[in-house]
């Protein structure tokens, strides 16, 4: 079955540091890939997505590129802020059709803490 | 007002009790989902519904049931709660039309089973 693996956390950075959170996946077919962010006490919000190989998703300074050859979708940001402190989830949506079409499979989440 | 509303936000109850968690949405989406979140495990799918007449089990449906009362409402029930069902529960919605449709989440229900 489909699976998503994220780098172990928690990740602690100083403000303005460079961020990378690794994500790799296993899937049949050609999934869409997502990053979601969860701020304390809230539900998940879509951060960015990519729907086919070599697509780059970007939002709020975050970027991730869909790499089919390495089955990866790593999240990056050049300069993090304290307000970026949250839990980040990588996810894939299956694309094989049938009754499971469009379900999300999530990674385990990575806690990011940014200090001033 | 929130597009996806979950009630209650917090619930503490005892082993063996029946519990219902409710979800309503104003986004007009056909698809609705229930997940549970446990530390270190991410979100796991309990049940999903692609329209009012279509309900499917997810990867961890044992001990849970659902009801899709209308396009806008999808409730999750624990018939006889047990302590290992203590978790954070999320409802989500999405449009039909393909695997690239993002899901929209409520703020969650924190459930504790004593």
XYZ file of N, CA and C in Angstrom:
690
model
N 0.820 -1.202 0.000
C 0.000 0.000 0.000
C 0.849 1.245 0.000
N 0.175 2.380 -0.152
C 0.870 3.666 -0.151
C 1.430 3.988 1.228
N 2.556 4.686 1.251
C 3.125 5.115 2.531
C 3.935 6.386 2.331
N 4.083 7.148 3.424
C 4.853 8.386 3.435
C 5.761 8.375 4.657
N 7.025 8.689 4.446
C 7.992 8.732 5.542
C 8.600 10.124 5.630
N 8.509 10.729 6.811
C 9.106 12.040 7.045
C 10.309 11.914 7.958
N 11.183 12.897 7.881
C 12.340 12.898 8.762
C 11.881 12.986 10.221
N 12.668 12.374 11.083
C 12.344 12.388 12.503
C 12.454 13.817 13.039
N 11.589 14.148 13.965
C 11.713 15.429 14.624
C 12.034 15.230 16.087
N 11.835 16.257 16.897
C 11.520 17.617 16.480
C 12.738 18.329 15.893
N 12.441 19.384 15.133
C 13.476 20.217 14.543
C 13.437 21.578 15.246
N 14.588 22.013 15.712
C 14.687 23.300 16.398
C 15.687 24.167 15.650
N 15.252 25.373 15.265
C 16.090 26.287 14.495
C 16.040 27.687 15.100
N 17.047 28.461 14.779
C 17.018 29.881 15.104
C 16.360 30.638 13.959
N 15.784 31.774 14.294
C 15.140 32.611 13.273
C 16.130 32.913 12.161
N 15.654 32.913 10.923
C 16.404 33.186 9.693
C 17.250 32.001 9.234
N 17.203 30.887 9.918
C 17.930 29.697 9.464
C 17.213 29.065 8.276
N 17.959 28.199 7.564
C 17.407 27.452 6.436
C 16.744 26.175 6.939
N 15.583 25.873 6.374
C 14.818 24.701 6.798
C 14.726 23.682 5.674
N 14.972 22.427 6.016
C 14.629 21.310 5.150
C 13.943 20.250 5.991
N 12.789 19.782 5.536
C 12.126 18.625 6.138
C 11.977 17.593 5.027
N 12.612 16.445 5.232
C 12.618 15.417 4.196
C 11.320 14.610 4.195
N 10.893 14.244 3.001
C 9.706 13.411 2.826
C 9.944 12.489 1.643
N 9.761 11.201 1.841
C 9.803 10.234 0.748
C 8.518 9.427 0.766
N 8.172 8.854 -0.368
C 6.897 8.158 -0.457
C 7.031 6.858 -1.241
N 6.073 5.995 -1.034
C 5.894 4.777 -1.817
C 4.458 4.759 -2.293
N 4.256 4.623 -3.591
C 2.894 4.621 -4.123
C 2.872 3.925 -5.475
N 1.734 3.325 -5.770
C 1.502 2.835 -7.129
C 0.887 3.983 -7.920
N 1.091 3.985 -9.191
C 0.507 5.043 -9.996
C 1.229 6.365 -9.840
N 0.502 7.451 -10.015
C 1.087 8.788 -10.038
C 0.336 9.675 -9.051
N 0.751 9.631 -7.795
C 0.003 10.381 -6.771
C 0.213 11.880 -6.879
N -0.698 12.644 -6.293
C -0.463 14.050 -5.995
C 0.165 14.130 -4.612
N 1.010 15.141 -4.415
C 1.744 15.278 -3.165
C 1.413 16.612 -2.497
N 1.350 16.597 -1.169
C 0.923 17.765 -0.409
C 1.826 17.958 0.812
N 1.948 19.211 1.235
C 2.407 19.537 2.567
C 1.286 20.285 3.277
N 0.968 19.798 4.487
C 0.006 20.464 5.355
C 0.733 20.970 6.591
N 0.198 22.049 7.190
C 0.767 22.604 8.409
C -0.326 22.673 9.476
N 0.056 22.351 10.709
C -0.874 22.384 11.838
C -0.304 23.300 12.914
N -0.960 24.439 13.133
C -0.573 25.339 14.206
C -1.245 24.890 15.511
N -0.678 25.239 16.652
C -1.212 24.753 17.930
C -2.708 25.015 18.078
N -3.437 23.963 18.447
C -4.870 24.086 18.702
C -5.740 24.182 17.459
N -5.148 23.991 16.302
C -5.910 24.128 15.065
C -5.869 22.852 14.240
N -6.716 22.810 13.226
C -6.676 21.715 12.271
C -5.576 21.924 11.249
N -5.450 20.981 10.333
C -4.427 21.062 9.307
C -4.861 22.043 8.220
N -3.869 22.759 7.692
C -4.111 23.672 6.567
C -3.186 23.277 5.431
N -3.697 23.344 4.210
C -2.845 23.076 3.055
C -1.769 24.154 2.952
N -0.517 23.721 2.837
C 0.587 24.654 2.660
C 0.951 24.772 1.178
N 1.132 23.617 0.517
C 1.427 23.610 -0.905
C 1.171 22.220 -1.465
N 1.122 22.141 -2.802
C 0.899 20.845 -3.432
C 1.600 20.790 -4.783
N 1.788 19.557 -5.272
C 2.319 19.318 -6.610
C 1.616 18.094 -7.162
N 1.229 18.150 -8.414
C 0.388 17.098 -8.955
C 1.080 16.196 -9.964
N 2.282 16.570 -10.427
C 2.990 15.684 -11.345
C 4.490 15.888 -11.203
N 5.225 14.952 -11.766
C 6.682 14.965 -11.635
C 7.275 16.287 -12.105
N 8.250 16.777 -11.325
C 9.001 18.013 -11.563
C 8.210 19.281 -11.255
N 6.947 19.153 -10.870
C 6.190 20.316 -10.412
C 6.816 20.855 -9.140
N 6.815 22.167 -8.975
C 7.237 22.791 -7.717
C 6.039 23.488 -7.112
N 5.709 23.107 -5.885
C 4.694 23.821 -5.141
C 5.356 24.879 -4.275
N 4.690 26.026 -4.106
C 5.279 27.078 -3.267
C 4.178 27.901 -2.620
N 4.482 28.390 -1.398
C 3.526 29.212 -0.670
C 4.223 29.759 0.566
N 4.044 31.027 0.854
C 4.565 31.671 2.070
C 6.062 31.467 2.225
N 6.808 31.385 1.156
C 8.253 31.199 1.220
C 8.692 29.753 1.276
N 7.754 28.830 1.449
C 8.054 27.395 1.442
C 7.994 26.870 0.004
N 8.842 25.880 -0.273
C 8.858 25.238 -1.589
C 9.061 23.735 -1.436
N 8.536 22.988 -2.412
C 8.822 21.557 -2.476
C 8.683 21.121 -3.925
N 9.592 20.266 -4.389
C 9.581 19.797 -5.768
C 9.291 18.307 -5.812
N 8.373 17.909 -6.653
C 7.962 16.518 -6.840
C 9.045 15.806 -7.648
N 9.805 14.931 -6.992
C 10.904 14.203 -7.623
C 10.515 12.744 -7.769
N 10.095 12.368 -8.978
C 9.631 10.997 -9.194
C 10.804 10.022 -9.132
N 11.982 10.444 -9.617
C 13.111 9.518 -9.679
C 13.625 9.127 -8.293
N 13.446 10.029 -7.315
C 13.867 9.720 -5.944
C 12.676 9.536 -5.011
N 11.477 9.529 -5.559
C 10.212 9.454 -4.791
C 10.268 10.343 -3.559
N 10.560 11.628 -3.786
C 10.712 12.555 -2.672
C 9.944 13.848 -2.919
N 9.672 14.550 -1.815
C 8.946 15.832 -1.870
C 9.397 16.627 -0.653
N 10.651 17.022 -0.611
C 11.235 17.679 0.547
C 10.773 19.127 0.651
N 10.459 19.542 1.864
C 10.003 20.913 2.127
C 11.198 21.781 2.491
N 11.272 22.991 1.898
C 12.372 23.901 2.177
C 11.856 25.322 2.367
N 12.600 26.063 3.209
C 12.360 27.497 3.339
C 13.698 28.148 3.627
N 13.969 29.242 2.952
C 15.282 29.857 3.054
C 15.541 30.569 4.368
N 14.491 31.094 5.004
C 14.680 31.893 6.217
C 13.420 31.758 7.074
N 13.515 30.926 8.103
C 12.317 30.667 8.913
C 12.082 31.783 9.923
N 10.829 31.905 10.329
C 10.418 32.877 11.326
C 9.820 32.152 12.528
N 9.744 32.848 13.643
C 9.138 32.260 14.842
C 7.717 31.786 14.538
N 7.017 32.534 13.702
C 5.628 32.200 13.364
C 5.493 30.927 12.532
N 6.607 30.383 12.046
C 6.576 29.110 11.317
C 6.560 27.901 12.248
N 6.690 28.114 13.532
C 6.651 27.016 14.495
C 5.304 26.304 14.413
N 5.340 25.023 14.121
C 4.112 24.256 13.865
C 4.507 22.797 13.625
N 3.505 21.975 13.355
C 3.754 20.592 12.926
C 3.493 20.515 11.421
N 4.404 19.900 10.685
C 4.320 19.815 9.232
C 4.111 18.362 8.821
N 3.125 18.153 7.939
C 2.776 16.815 7.476
C 2.929 16.732 5.971
N 3.630 15.710 5.526
C 3.690 15.367 4.115
C 2.579 14.348 3.843
N 1.946 14.422 2.676
C 0.852 13.499 2.378
C 0.781 13.239 0.881
N 0.230 12.088 0.536
C -0.010 11.794 -0.867
C -1.457 11.384 -1.071
N -1.943 11.642 -2.262
C -3.304 11.281 -2.627
C -3.232 10.297 -3.769
N -3.861 9.129 -3.556
C -3.754 8.078 -4.554
C -4.452 8.492 -5.848
N -4.049 7.877 -6.923
C -4.576 8.287 -8.229
C -4.991 7.093 -9.080
N -5.248 5.953 -8.401
C -5.496 4.741 -9.176
C -6.962 4.542 -9.533
N -7.838 5.410 -9.080
C -9.249 5.248 -9.409
C -9.938 4.277 -8.476
N -11.192 3.999 -8.752
C -11.955 3.113 -7.893
C -12.419 3.828 -6.647
N -12.870 3.060 -5.668
C -13.485 3.671 -4.478
C -12.469 4.370 -3.593
N -11.178 4.096 -3.771
C -10.198 4.730 -2.891
C -9.688 6.048 -3.461
N -10.123 6.426 -4.604
C -9.593 7.577 -5.326
C -9.658 8.846 -4.492
N -8.498 9.504 -4.342
C -8.481 10.776 -3.655
C -8.234 10.694 -2.167
N -8.033 9.495 -1.599
C -7.722 9.416 -0.167
C -6.315 9.894 0.092
N -6.113 10.515 1.266
C -4.789 10.972 1.668
C -4.116 9.960 2.591
N -2.831 9.752 2.352
C -1.977 9.011 3.276
C -0.959 10.000 3.826
N -0.856 10.078 5.157
C -0.011 11.079 5.811
C 1.282 10.465 6.343
N 2.336 11.276 6.372
C 3.502 10.959 7.166
C 3.209 11.226 8.626
N 4.197 10.938 9.484
C 3.954 11.004 10.927
C 4.019 12.410 11.484
N 4.408 13.389 10.683
C 4.490 14.770 11.137
C 5.862 15.112 11.697
N 6.279 16.352 11.490
C 7.554 16.852 12.017
C 7.280 18.138 12.767
N 7.654 18.158 14.045
C 7.463 19.351 14.869
C 8.619 20.308 14.618
N 8.296 21.539 14.242
C 9.303 22.581 14.026
C 9.138 23.660 15.083
N 10.225 23.978 15.762
C 10.247 25.087 16.710
C 11.317 26.058 16.258
N 10.934 27.329 16.120
C 11.869 28.363 15.711
C 12.028 29.352 16.869
N 13.271 29.555 17.300
C 13.571 30.476 18.402
C 14.033 31.821 17.858
N 13.693 32.908 18.586
C 14.137 34.242 18.146
C 15.660 34.357 18.158
N -17.223 32.628 10.307
C -17.542 31.278 10.747
C -16.672 30.263 10.031
N -16.324 29.193 10.744
C -15.487 28.156 10.174
C -16.242 27.418 9.079
N -15.500 26.985 8.036
C -16.111 26.236 6.945
C -16.412 24.792 7.351
N -15.559 24.228 8.225
C -15.737 22.870 8.711
C -15.775 22.947 10.231
N -16.910 22.619 10.812
C -17.129 22.783 12.251
C -17.288 21.434 12.920
N -16.509 21.222 13.959
C -16.598 19.976 14.725
C -17.124 20.268 16.123
N -18.020 19.407 16.593
C -18.513 19.514 17.959
C -18.566 18.141 18.601
N -18.233 18.025 19.898
C -17.651 19.084 20.739
C -16.181 19.285 20.412
N -15.537 20.293 20.977
C -14.101 20.495 20.795
C -13.307 19.630 21.764
N -13.873 19.375 22.918
C -13.238 18.529 23.929
C -14.292 17.650 24.583
N -13.908 16.405 24.899
C -14.842 15.516 25.562
C -14.057 14.538 26.420
N -14.488 14.404 27.653
C -13.936 13.385 28.546
C -15.066 12.454 28.912
N -14.850 11.160 28.782
C -15.907 10.214 29.088
C -15.301 8.922 29.641
N -16.172 7.994 29.989
C -15.714 6.765 30.626
C -15.782 5.584 29.662
N -14.976 4.595 29.959
C -14.977 3.355 29.188
C -16.389 2.764 29.120
N -16.778 2.325 27.919
C -18.068 1.694 27.717
C -19.177 2.632 27.273
N -18.945 3.919 27.358
C -19.968 4.887 26.964
C -20.041 5.012 25.441
N -21.218 5.361 24.943
C -21.387 5.664 23.529
C -21.166 7.155 23.327
N -20.390 7.473 22.301
C -20.033 8.866 22.031
C -20.271 9.176 20.564
N -20.779 10.367 20.292
C -20.920 10.820 18.919
C -20.171 12.127 18.737
N -19.360 12.178 17.701
C -18.678 13.400 17.306
C -19.326 13.884 16.009
N -19.584 15.178 15.958
C -20.316 15.694 14.806
C -19.457 16.641 13.975
N -19.753 16.637 12.679
C -19.031 17.489 11.745
C -20.035 18.078 10.767
N -19.958 19.388 10.577
C -20.789 20.030 9.572
C -19.930 20.970 8.738
N -20.328 21.138 7.471
C -19.508 21.961 6.578
C -20.399 22.862 5.733
N -19.847 24.034 5.429
C -20.553 25.007 4.588
C -19.855 25.189 3.245
N -18.934 24.280 2.924
C -18.153 24.435 1.695
C -18.854 23.834 0.479
N -19.914 23.073 0.714
C -20.607 22.464 -0.414
C -19.868 21.302 -1.042
N -18.929 20.709 -0.293
C -18.154 19.588 -0.817
C -18.921 18.279 -0.671
N -18.714 17.398 -1.654
C -19.355 16.087 -1.594
C -18.608 15.127 -0.673
N -17.295 15.251 -0.622
C -16.493 14.257 0.086
C -16.218 14.696 1.520
N -16.359 13.754 2.448
C -16.043 14.020 3.856
C -15.278 12.844 4.446
N -14.456 13.149 5.453
C -13.515 12.170 6.005
C -13.441 12.324 7.524
N -13.160 11.219 8.200
C -12.818 11.258 9.619
C -11.442 10.622 9.803
N -10.578 11.350 10.561
C -9.237 10.885 10.890
C -9.049 10.921 12.404
N -8.108 10.112 12.883
C -7.613 10.302 14.234
C -6.123 10.585 14.166
N -5.666 11.422 15.120
C -4.267 11.809 15.192
C -3.714 11.353 16.526
N -2.651 10.600 16.466
C -1.934 10.153 17.644
C -0.487 10.611 17.527
N 0.138 10.970 18.645
C 1.534 11.450 18.588
C 2.443 10.448 17.887
N 3.232 10.941 16.940
C 4.195 10.092 16.236
C 3.609 9.212 15.154
N 2.301 9.264 14.969
C 1.665 8.392 13.971
C 1.001 9.170 12.856
N 1.015 10.482 12.910
C 0.342 11.245 11.877
C -1.161 11.084 11.972
N -1.837 11.250 10.857
C -3.287 11.088 10.801
C -3.602 9.769 10.116
N -4.555 9.050 10.673
C -4.991 7.794 10.082
C -6.480 7.871 9.773
N -6.850 7.356 8.607
C -8.216 7.484 8.113
C -9.121 6.445 8.761
N -10.246 6.904 9.304
C -11.200 6.010 9.952
C -12.305 5.612 8.975
N -12.997 6.603 8.434
C -14.046 6.400 7.440
C -14.028 7.567 6.466
N -14.554 7.324 5.271
C -14.736 8.407 4.322
C -16.006 8.188 3.513
N -16.514 9.305 2.993
C -17.789 9.289 2.278
C -17.648 10.183 1.054
N -17.903 9.632 -0.123
C -17.755 10.427 -1.343
C -19.066 11.068 -1.768
N -20.165 10.619 -1.235
C -21.432 11.335 -1.305
C -22.362 10.723 -0.259
N -23.582 11.212 -0.193
C -24.482 10.821 0.894
C -24.733 9.312 0.909
N -24.717 8.689 -0.251
C -25.026 7.249 -0.324
C -23.786 6.373 -0.385
N -22.621 6.962 -0.238
C -21.374 6.217 -0.416
C -20.500 6.397 0.822
N -20.365 5.337 1.614
C -19.547 5.370 2.833
C -18.581 4.196 2.779
N -17.329 4.474 3.122
C -16.287 3.458 3.012
C -15.420 3.424 4.267
N -14.946 2.222 4.601
C -14.035 2.080 5.723
C -12.640 2.546 5.340
N -11.973 3.175 6.312
C -10.575 3.511 6.150
C -9.699 2.439 6.758
N -8.469 2.818 7.098
C -7.525 1.813 7.583
C -7.762 1.391 9.028
N -8.509 2.187 9.826
C -8.684 1.837 11.241
C -10.142 1.986 11.659
N -11.070 1.328 10.967
C -12.496 1.528 11.218
C -13.040 0.692 12.385
N -12.319 -0.311 12.851
C -12.841 -1.159 13.930
C -13.135 -0.335 15.172
N -14.350 -0.536 15.720
C -14.744 0.184 16.930
C -15.431 1.509 16.656
N -15.548 1.879 15.384
C -16.171 3.134 14.977
C -17.298 2.872 13.985
N -18.253 3.798 13.931
C -19.260 3.798 12.878
C -19.526 5.246 12.486
N -20.133 5.436 11.314
C -20.401 6.796 10.846
C -21.802 6.875 10.272
N -22.270 8.104 10.138
C -23.548 8.372 9.505
C -23.410 9.647 8.695
N -23.841 9.593 7.436
C -23.826 10.790 6.577
C -25.281 11.232 6.450
N -25.676 12.155 7.305
C -27.081 12.540 7.399
C -27.512 13.440 6.248
N -26.571 14.144 5.680
C -26.840 15.080 4.587
C -25.492 15.388 3.946
N -25.513 16.110 2.847
C -24.246 16.458 2.211
C -23.339 17.199 3.192
N -23.952 18.003 4.056
C -23.166 18.865 4.928
C -22.813 18.241 6.266
N -23.302 17.069 6.586
C -23.134 16.519 7.926
C -22.631 15.084 7.896
N -21.614 14.830 8.731
C -20.986 13.512 8.778
C -20.586 13.276 10.223
N -21.218 12.307 10.895
C -20.941 12.092 12.306
C -20.200 10.777 12.516
N -19.388 10.760 13.543
C -18.582 9.591 13.915
C -19.040 9.118 15.281
N -19.295 7.812 15.415
C -19.727 7.256 16.696
C -18.755 6.200 17.190
N -18.552 6.221 18.510
C -17.843 5.157 19.197
C -18.904 4.439 20.013
N -19.250 3.220 19.634
C -20.387 2.528 20.252
C -20.124 2.185 21.706
N -18.904 1.773 22.011
C -18.528 1.444 23.376
C -17.065 1.852 23.542
N -16.861 3.058 24.028
C -15.519 3.647 24.033
C -14.544 2.862 24.908
N -13.299 2.802 24.433
C -12.222 2.177 25.206
C -11.045 3.147 25.287
N -10.183 3.004 26.309
C -9.117 3.999 26.513
C -8.186 4.191 25.313
N -7.940 3.156 24.513
C -7.010 3.379 23.395
C -7.649 4.130 22.232
N -8.888 4.562 22.397
C -9.500 5.473 21.441
C -9.308 6.935 21.849
N -8.592 7.149 22.931
C -8.198 8.504 23.314
C -7.280 9.075 22.236
N -7.679 10.191 21.645
C -6.938 10.758 20.516
C -7.555 12.100 20.156
N -6.938 12.738 19.166
C -7.470 13.955 18.556
C -8.123 13.546 17.240
N -9.397 13.893 17.073
C -10.153 13.474 15.896
C -10.412 14.670 14.989
N -10.196 14.447 13.693
C -10.415 15.503 12.714
C -11.399 15.061 11.648
N -12.251 15.999 11.271
C -13.114 15.865 10.113
C -12.510 16.699 8.984
N -12.669 16.237 7.764
C -12.164 16.982 6.617
C -13.135 16.848 5.453
N -13.052 17.784 4.515
C -13.883 17.744 3.317
C -13.020 18.008 2.090
N -13.501 17.580 0.943
C -12.839 17.941 -0.306
C -13.848 17.917 -1.440
N -13.488 18.617 -2.492
C -14.300 18.562 -3.698
C -14.081 17.242 -4.403
N -15.039 16.856 -5.215
C -14.836 15.720 -6.110
C -13.932 16.167 -7.249
N -13.482 15.217 -8.033
C -12.821 15.636 -9.262
C -11.375 15.265 -9.392
N -10.843 14.481 -8.462
C -9.484 14.028 -8.735
C -8.607 14.018 -7.515
N -7.458 13.353 -7.679
C -6.543 13.180 -6.555
C -5.851 14.468 -6.169
N -5.902 15.516 -6.990
C -5.194 16.745 -6.653
C -6.043 17.717 -5.839
N -7.246 17.315 -5.444
C -8.082 18.195 -4.631
C -7.615 18.177 -3.181
N -7.279 19.316 -2.597
C -6.841 19.336 -1.194
C -8.016 19.089 -0.266
N -7.695 18.665 0.943
C -8.712 18.482 1.967
C -8.692 19.678 2.920
N -9.883 19.980 3.460
C -10.071 21.124 4.350
C -10.503 20.584 5.706
N -9.776 20.953 6.738
C -9.949 20.321 8.043
C -10.664 21.220 9.034
N -11.442 20.575 9.925
C -11.934 21.255 11.105
C -10.828 21.400 12.137
N -11.162 22.026 13.271
C -10.170 22.277 14.309
C -9.962 21.105 15.259
N -10.746 20.044 15.084
C -10.507 18.828 15.845
C -11.339 18.715 17.103
N -11.513 17.463 17.537
C -12.144 17.138 18.820
C -11.149 16.333 19.625
N -10.812 16.838 20.808
C -9.905 16.097 21.687
C -10.745 15.208 22.585
N -10.580 13.906 22.444
C -11.391 12.921 23.155
C -10.523 12.141 24.124
N -10.952 12.095 25.372
C -10.250 11.323 26.400
C -11.203 10.295 26.973
N -10.775 9.035 26.973
C -11.566 7.929 27.503
C -10.886 7.437 28.780
N -11.589 7.542 29.886
C -10.993 7.158 31.178
C -11.321 5.714 31.532
